[in-house]
Short mmCIF file of C-alpha atoms in Angstrom, two decimals:
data_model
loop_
_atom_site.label_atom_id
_atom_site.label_comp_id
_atom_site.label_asym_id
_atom_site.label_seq_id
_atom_site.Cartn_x
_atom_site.Cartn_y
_atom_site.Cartn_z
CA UNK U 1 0.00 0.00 0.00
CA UNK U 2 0.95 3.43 -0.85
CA UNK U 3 2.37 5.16 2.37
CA UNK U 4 0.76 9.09 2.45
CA UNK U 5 2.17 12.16 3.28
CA UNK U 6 2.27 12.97 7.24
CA UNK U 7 -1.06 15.44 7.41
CA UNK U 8 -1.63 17.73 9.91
CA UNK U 9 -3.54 20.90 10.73
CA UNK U 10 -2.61 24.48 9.83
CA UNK U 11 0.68 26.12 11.98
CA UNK U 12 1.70 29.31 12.92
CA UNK U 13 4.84 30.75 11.54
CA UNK U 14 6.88 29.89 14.42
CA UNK U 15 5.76 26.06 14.33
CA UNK U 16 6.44 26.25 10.91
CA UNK U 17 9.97 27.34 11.10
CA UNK U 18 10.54 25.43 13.93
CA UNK U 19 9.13 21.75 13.29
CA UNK U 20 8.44 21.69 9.31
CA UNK U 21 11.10 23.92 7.19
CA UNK U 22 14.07 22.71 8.90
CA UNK U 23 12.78 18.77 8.27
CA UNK U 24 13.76 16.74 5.35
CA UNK U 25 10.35 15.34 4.61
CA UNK U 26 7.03 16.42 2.89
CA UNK U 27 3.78 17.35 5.39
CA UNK U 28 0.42 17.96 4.04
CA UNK U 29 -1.31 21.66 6.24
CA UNK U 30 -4.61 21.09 6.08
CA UNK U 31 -6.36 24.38 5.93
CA UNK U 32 -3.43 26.37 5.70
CA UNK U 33 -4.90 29.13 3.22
CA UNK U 34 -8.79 28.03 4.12
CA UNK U 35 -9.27 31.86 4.92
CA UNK U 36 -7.73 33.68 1.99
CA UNK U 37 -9.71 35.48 -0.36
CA UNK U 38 -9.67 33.59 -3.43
CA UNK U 39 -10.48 30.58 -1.62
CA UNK U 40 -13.32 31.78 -0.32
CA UNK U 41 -14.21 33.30 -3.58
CA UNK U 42 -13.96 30.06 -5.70
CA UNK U 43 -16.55 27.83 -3.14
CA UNK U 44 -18.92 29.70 -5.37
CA UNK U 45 -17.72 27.56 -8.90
CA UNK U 46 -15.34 27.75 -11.72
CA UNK U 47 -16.97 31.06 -12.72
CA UNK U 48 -17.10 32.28 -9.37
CA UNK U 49 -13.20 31.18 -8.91
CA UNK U 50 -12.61 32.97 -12.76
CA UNK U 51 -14.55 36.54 -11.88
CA UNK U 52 -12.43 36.64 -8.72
CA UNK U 53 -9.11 36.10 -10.53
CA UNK U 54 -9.83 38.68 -13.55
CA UNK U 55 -9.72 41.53 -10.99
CA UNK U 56 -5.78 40.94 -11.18
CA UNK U 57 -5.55 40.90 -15.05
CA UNK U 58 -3.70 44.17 -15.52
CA UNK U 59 -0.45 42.34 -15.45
CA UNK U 60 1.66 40.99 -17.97
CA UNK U 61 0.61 38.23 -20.23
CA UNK U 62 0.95 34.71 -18.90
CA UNK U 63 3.11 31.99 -20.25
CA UNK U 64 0.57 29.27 -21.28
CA UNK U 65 1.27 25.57 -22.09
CA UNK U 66 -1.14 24.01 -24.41
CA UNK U 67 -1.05 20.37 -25.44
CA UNK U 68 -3.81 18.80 -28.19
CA UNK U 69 -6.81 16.87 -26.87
CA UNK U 70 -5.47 13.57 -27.79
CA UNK U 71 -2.82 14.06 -25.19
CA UNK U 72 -4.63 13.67 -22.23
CA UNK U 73 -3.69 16.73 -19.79
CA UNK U 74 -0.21 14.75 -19.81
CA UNK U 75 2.41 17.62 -20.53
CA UNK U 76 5.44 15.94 -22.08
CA UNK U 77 8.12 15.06 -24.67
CA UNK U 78 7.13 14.21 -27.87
CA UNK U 79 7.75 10.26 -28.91
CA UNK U 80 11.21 10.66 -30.08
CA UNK U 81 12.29 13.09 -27.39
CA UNK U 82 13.02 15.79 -29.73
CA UNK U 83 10.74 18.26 -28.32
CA UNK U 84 7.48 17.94 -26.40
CA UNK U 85 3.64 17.29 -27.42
CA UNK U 86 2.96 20.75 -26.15
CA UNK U 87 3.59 24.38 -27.36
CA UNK U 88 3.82 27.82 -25.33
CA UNK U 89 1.60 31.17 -26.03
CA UNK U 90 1.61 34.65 -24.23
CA UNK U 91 -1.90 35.10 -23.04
CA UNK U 92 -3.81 37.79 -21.55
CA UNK U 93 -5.03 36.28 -18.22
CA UNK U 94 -8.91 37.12 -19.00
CA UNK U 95 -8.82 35.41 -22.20
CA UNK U 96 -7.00 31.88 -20.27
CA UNK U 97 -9.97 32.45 -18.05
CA UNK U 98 -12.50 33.19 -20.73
CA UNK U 99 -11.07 29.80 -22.30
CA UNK U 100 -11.28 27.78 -19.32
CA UNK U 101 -14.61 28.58 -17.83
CA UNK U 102 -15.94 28.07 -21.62
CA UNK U 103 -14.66 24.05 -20.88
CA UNK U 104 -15.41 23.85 -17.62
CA UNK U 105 -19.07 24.21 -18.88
CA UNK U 106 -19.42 22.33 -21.96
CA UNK U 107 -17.80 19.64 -19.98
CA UNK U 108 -15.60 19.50 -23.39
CA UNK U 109 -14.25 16.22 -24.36
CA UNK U 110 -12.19 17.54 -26.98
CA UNK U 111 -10.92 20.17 -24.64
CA UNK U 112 -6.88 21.40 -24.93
CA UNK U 113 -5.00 21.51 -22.05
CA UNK U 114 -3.94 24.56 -20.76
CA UNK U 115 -1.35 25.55 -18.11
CA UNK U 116 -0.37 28.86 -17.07
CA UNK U 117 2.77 27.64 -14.92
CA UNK U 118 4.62 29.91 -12.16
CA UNK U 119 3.15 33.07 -13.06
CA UNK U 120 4.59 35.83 -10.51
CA UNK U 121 1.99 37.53 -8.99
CA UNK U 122 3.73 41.14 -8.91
CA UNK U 123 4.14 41.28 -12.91
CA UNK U 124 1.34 39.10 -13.50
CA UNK U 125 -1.51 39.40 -11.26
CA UNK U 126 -0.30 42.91 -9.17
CA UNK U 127 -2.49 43.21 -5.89
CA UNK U 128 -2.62 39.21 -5.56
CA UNK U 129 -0.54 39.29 -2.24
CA UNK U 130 -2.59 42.35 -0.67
CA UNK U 131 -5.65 39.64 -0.72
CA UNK U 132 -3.96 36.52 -0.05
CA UNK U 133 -0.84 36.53 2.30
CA UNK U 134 0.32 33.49 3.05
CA UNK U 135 1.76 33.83 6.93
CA UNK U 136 4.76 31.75 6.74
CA UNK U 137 8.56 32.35 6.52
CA UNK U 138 9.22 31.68 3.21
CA UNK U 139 12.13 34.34 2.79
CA UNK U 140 11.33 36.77 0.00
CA UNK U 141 9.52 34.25 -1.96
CA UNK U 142 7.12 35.56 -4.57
CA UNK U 143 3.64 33.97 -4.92
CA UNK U 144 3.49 32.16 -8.18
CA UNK U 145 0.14 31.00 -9.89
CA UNK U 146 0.04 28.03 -11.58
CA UNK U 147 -3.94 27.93 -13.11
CA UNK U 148 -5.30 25.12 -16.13
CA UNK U 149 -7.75 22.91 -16.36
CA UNK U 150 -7.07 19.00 -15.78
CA UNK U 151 -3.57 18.60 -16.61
CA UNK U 152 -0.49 16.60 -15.31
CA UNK U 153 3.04 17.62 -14.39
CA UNK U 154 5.50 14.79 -15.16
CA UNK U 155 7.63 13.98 -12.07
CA UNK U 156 10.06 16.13 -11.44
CA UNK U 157 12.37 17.98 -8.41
CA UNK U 158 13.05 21.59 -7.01
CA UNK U 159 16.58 23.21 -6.26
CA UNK U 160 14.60 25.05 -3.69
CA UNK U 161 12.22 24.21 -1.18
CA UNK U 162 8.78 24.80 -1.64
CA UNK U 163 4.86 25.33 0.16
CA UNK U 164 1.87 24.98 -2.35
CA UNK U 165 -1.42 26.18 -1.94
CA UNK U 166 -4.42 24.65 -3.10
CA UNK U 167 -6.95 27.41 -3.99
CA UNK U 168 -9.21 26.01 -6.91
CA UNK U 169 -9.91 22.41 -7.62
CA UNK U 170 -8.29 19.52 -6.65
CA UNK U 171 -4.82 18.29 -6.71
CA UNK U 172 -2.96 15.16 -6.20
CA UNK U 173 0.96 15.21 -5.46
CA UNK U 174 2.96 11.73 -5.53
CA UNK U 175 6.25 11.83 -4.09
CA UNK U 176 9.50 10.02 -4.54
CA UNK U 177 12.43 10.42 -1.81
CA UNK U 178 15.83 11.95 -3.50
CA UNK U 179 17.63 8.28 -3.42
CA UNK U 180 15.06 6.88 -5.91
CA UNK U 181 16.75 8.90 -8.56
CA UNK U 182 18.06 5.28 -10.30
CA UNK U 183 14.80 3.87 -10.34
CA UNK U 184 12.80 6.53 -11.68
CA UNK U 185 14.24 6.69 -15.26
CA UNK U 186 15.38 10.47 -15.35
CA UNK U 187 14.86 12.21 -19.13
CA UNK U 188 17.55 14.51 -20.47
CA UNK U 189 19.54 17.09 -18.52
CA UNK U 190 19.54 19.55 -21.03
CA UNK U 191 16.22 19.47 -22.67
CA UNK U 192 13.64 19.56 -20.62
CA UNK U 193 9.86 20.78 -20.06
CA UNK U 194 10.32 23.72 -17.46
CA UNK U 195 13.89 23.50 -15.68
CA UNK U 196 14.56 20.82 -14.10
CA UNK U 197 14.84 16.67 -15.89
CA UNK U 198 11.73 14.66 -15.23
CA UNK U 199 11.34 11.12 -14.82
CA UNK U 200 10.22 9.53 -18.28
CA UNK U 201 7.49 7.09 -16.14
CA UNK U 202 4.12 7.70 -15.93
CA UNK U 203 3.39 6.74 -12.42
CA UNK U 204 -0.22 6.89 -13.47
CA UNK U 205 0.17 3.97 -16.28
CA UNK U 206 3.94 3.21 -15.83
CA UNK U 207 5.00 0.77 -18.19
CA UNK U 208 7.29 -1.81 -15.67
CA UNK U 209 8.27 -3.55 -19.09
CA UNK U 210 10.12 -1.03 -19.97
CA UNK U 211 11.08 0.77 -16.76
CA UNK U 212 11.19 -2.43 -14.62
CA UNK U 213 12.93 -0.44 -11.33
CA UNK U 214 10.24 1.95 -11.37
CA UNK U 215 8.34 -1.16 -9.28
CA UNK U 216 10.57 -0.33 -6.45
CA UNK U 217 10.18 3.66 -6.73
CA UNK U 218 6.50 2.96 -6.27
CA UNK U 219 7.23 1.46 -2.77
CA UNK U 220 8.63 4.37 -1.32
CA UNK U 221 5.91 6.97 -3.44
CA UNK U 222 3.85 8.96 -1.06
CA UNK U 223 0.09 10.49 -2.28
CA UNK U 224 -1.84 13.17 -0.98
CA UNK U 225 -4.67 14.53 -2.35
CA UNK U 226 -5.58 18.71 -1.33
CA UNK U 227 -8.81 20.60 -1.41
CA UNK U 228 -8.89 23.88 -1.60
CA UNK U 229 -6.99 25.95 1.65
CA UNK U 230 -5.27 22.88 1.93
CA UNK U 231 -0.77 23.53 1.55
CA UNK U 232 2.12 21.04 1.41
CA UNK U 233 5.81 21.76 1.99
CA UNK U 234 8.11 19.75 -0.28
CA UNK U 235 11.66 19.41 0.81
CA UNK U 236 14.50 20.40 -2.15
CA UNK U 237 15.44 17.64 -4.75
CA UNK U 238 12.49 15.42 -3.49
CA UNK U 239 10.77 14.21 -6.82
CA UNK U 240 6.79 15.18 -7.32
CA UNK U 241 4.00 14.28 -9.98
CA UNK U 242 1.08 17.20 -9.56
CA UNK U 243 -1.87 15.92 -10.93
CA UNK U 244 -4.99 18.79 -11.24
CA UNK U 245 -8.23 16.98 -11.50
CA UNK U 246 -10.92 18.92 -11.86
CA UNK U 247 -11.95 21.51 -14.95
CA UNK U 248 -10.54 24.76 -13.25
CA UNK U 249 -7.96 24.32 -10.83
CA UNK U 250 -5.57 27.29 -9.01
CA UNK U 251 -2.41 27.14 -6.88
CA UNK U 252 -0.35 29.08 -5.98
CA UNK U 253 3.57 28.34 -4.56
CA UNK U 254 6.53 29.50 -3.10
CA UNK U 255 10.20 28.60 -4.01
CA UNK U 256 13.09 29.86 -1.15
CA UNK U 257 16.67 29.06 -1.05
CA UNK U 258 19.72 31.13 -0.44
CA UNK U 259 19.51 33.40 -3.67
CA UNK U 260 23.40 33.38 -3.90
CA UNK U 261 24.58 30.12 -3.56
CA UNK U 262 25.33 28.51 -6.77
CA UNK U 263 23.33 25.55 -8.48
CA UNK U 264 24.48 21.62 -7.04
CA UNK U 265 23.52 20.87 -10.44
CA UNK U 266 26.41 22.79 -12.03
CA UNK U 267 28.51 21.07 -9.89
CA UNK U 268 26.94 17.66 -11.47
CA UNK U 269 27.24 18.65 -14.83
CA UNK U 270 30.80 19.51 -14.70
CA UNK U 271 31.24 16.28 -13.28
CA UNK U 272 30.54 14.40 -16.52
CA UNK U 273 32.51 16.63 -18.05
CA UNK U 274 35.53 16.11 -15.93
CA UNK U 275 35.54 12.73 -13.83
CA UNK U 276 32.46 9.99 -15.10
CA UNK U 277 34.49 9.02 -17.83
CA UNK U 278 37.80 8.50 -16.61
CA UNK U 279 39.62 5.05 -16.10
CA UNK U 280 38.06 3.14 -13.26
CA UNK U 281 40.61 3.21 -11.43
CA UNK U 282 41.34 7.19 -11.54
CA UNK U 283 37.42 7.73 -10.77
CA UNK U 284 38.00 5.42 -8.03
CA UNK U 285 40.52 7.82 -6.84
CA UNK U 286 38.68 11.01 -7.16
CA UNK U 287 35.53 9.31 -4.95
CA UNK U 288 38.14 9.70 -2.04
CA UNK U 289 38.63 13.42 -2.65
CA UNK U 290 34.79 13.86 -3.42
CA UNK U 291 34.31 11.97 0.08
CA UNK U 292 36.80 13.53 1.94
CA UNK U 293 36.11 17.58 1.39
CA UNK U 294 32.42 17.28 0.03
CA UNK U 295 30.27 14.29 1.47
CA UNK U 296 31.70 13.13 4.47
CA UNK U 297 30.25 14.46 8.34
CA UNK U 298 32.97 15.82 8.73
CA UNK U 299 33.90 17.38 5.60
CA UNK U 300 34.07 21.26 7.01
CA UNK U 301 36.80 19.87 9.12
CA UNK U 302 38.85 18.81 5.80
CA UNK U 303 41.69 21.84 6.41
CA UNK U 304 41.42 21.72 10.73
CA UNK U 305 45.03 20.69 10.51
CA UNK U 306 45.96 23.81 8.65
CA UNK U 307 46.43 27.57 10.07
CA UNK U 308 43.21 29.60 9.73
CA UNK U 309 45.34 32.24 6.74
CA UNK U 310 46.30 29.17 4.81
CA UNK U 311 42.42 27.17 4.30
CA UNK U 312 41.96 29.58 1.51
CA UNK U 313 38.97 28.13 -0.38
CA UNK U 314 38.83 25.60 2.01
CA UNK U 315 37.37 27.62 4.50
CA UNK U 316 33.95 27.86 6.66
CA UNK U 317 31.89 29.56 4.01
CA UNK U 318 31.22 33.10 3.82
CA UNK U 319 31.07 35.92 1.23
CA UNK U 320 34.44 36.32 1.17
CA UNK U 321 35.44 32.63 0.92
CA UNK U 322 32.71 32.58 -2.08
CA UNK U 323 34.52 35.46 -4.41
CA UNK U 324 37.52 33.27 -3.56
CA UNK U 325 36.03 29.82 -5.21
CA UNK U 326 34.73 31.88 -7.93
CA UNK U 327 37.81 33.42 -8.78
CA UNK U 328 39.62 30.24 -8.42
CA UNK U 329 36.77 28.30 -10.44
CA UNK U 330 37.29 30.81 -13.61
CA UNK U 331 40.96 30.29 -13.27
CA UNK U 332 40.53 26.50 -13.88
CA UNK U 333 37.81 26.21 -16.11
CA UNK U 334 40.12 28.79 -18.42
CA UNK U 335 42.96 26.11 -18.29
CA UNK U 336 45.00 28.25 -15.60
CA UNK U 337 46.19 27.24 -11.94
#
């Protein structure tokens, strides 16, 4: 049986901070945003939920997905992987909402789908935050709106961590730990949807024929499915499929990190460049050093031995030590010493 998400009731910012942000697994709030304005606004219906939003159209235009009927809500790559079964538009927010409501009525069969993803409220829908506040420390993290109709988001991570809010509709988020990486068939690095690789399994109709390990990832999955006001915190780099289900669906999210720390993932990449394909024996060697000053406990300690003036780049991080590793980073990667 599929294991859910640990659920429990709306917390205070303090509780928050204290017993959710600083853990390293996912937790359902139910309620969290039950009070905001456009919450309350869309218990009156789709049309309801869409009159409410168009009061914040004076923004920019939105940066819609739309995929064909025959593709199911499934955002994706295209069969050969050279591109994906969807296409983006710039559209006004009243006419996305004009469009959706029009489905969400005719009960459309042959309906596209359509997926306004990550849409900042301050260029896109300016006033947004004045209504709907969410009262948790999330740093300096805009509100981004993510509105469609019933569409799926292939499984995929965040850098950062991250609180959505259910608002409109319904939503169901399956969740993979990080260390199911092998077993969920990861797409390409450096073509992807939205950012970050997906997995290439549909954990809705996965195919174990041909991703056979998957099996396993689907032990350690976790479901939860949110109603409006309900929130989840996702920990960074855990893996999530976000399923909307219902003909007009709203959240809204927050991403925070440490703006100025520089992407793991660059780190990764120049990895392949620079040790995957050695000898065996000489990648062998460089695990050690990768061990020793990066992923061992006691890693910080790597230069203890050495006089504070002479840990250069090796020591406790700061702003200083930072400009140092860049410096020293440019130096390399331009062939010098």
């Amino acid at each position: 049986m599929t294991p859910a998400v640990i659920d429990r009731p709306a917390v205070d910012a303090a509780t928050f901070a204290g017993e959710i942000a600083n853990g390293y697994v996912p937790v359902v709030l139910r309620g969290q945003v039950r009070d905001w304005a456009a919450v309350r606004a869309g218990r009156g219906g789709d049309r309801a939920m869409a009159t409410y939003l168009a009061r914040f159209g004076g923004g920019q235009p939105l940066d819609v997905m739309i995929g064909p009927p025959e593709i199911g809500g499934r955002f994706f790559y295209n069969d050969d992987l050279s591109g994906f079964n969807f296409h983006k538009q710039k559209v006004a927010l009243g006419q996305l909402l004009g469009q959706l409501v029009r489905y969400s009525e005719a009960a459309a069969a042959d309906a596209h789908a359509l997926y306004a993803n990550a849409a900042t409220a301050p260029e896109h829908l300016p006033g947004w935050d004045e209504d709907n506040w969410l009262d948790l420390p999330t740093g300096d993290a805009p509100a981004r709106l993510w509105i469609g109709n019933a569409t799926r988001v292939a499984t995929h991570y965040d850098e950062s961590s991250n609180v959505a809010c259910v608002v409109h509709g319904r939503r169901r988020f399956t969740l993979f730990p990080p260390d199911q990486i092998a077993n969920l068939y990861v797409g390409p690095l450096d073509q992807t949807m939205a950012g970050p690789p997906s997995s290439m399994v549909d954990p809705e109709r996965p195919d174990l024929a041909r991703y056979p390990r998957f099996a396993e990832a689907l032990r350690h999955a976790q479901v939860a499915e949110l109603e409006p006001g309900d929130a989840i915190f996702m920990p960074a780099l855990w893996w999530h499929h976000v399923a909307a289900l219902d003909p007009l669906n709203v959240l809204v999210n927050y991403w925070w990190a440490d703006a100025a720390a520089p992407s793991p993932f660059g780190a990764l990449v120049h990895g392949l460049l620079a040790v995957r394909d050695l000898p065996p024996a000489q990648r062998a060697a460089w695990r050690g050093w990768f061990d020793h000053y990066i992923f061992a406990d006691d890693a910080q300690d790597a230069a203890a031995h050495l006089p504070e003036p002479a840990r250069g780049i090796l020591s406790p991080a700061s702003p200083a030590r930072t400009e140092r590793l860049r410096g020293f980073l440019i130096r390399l990667l331009g062939g010098g010493r």
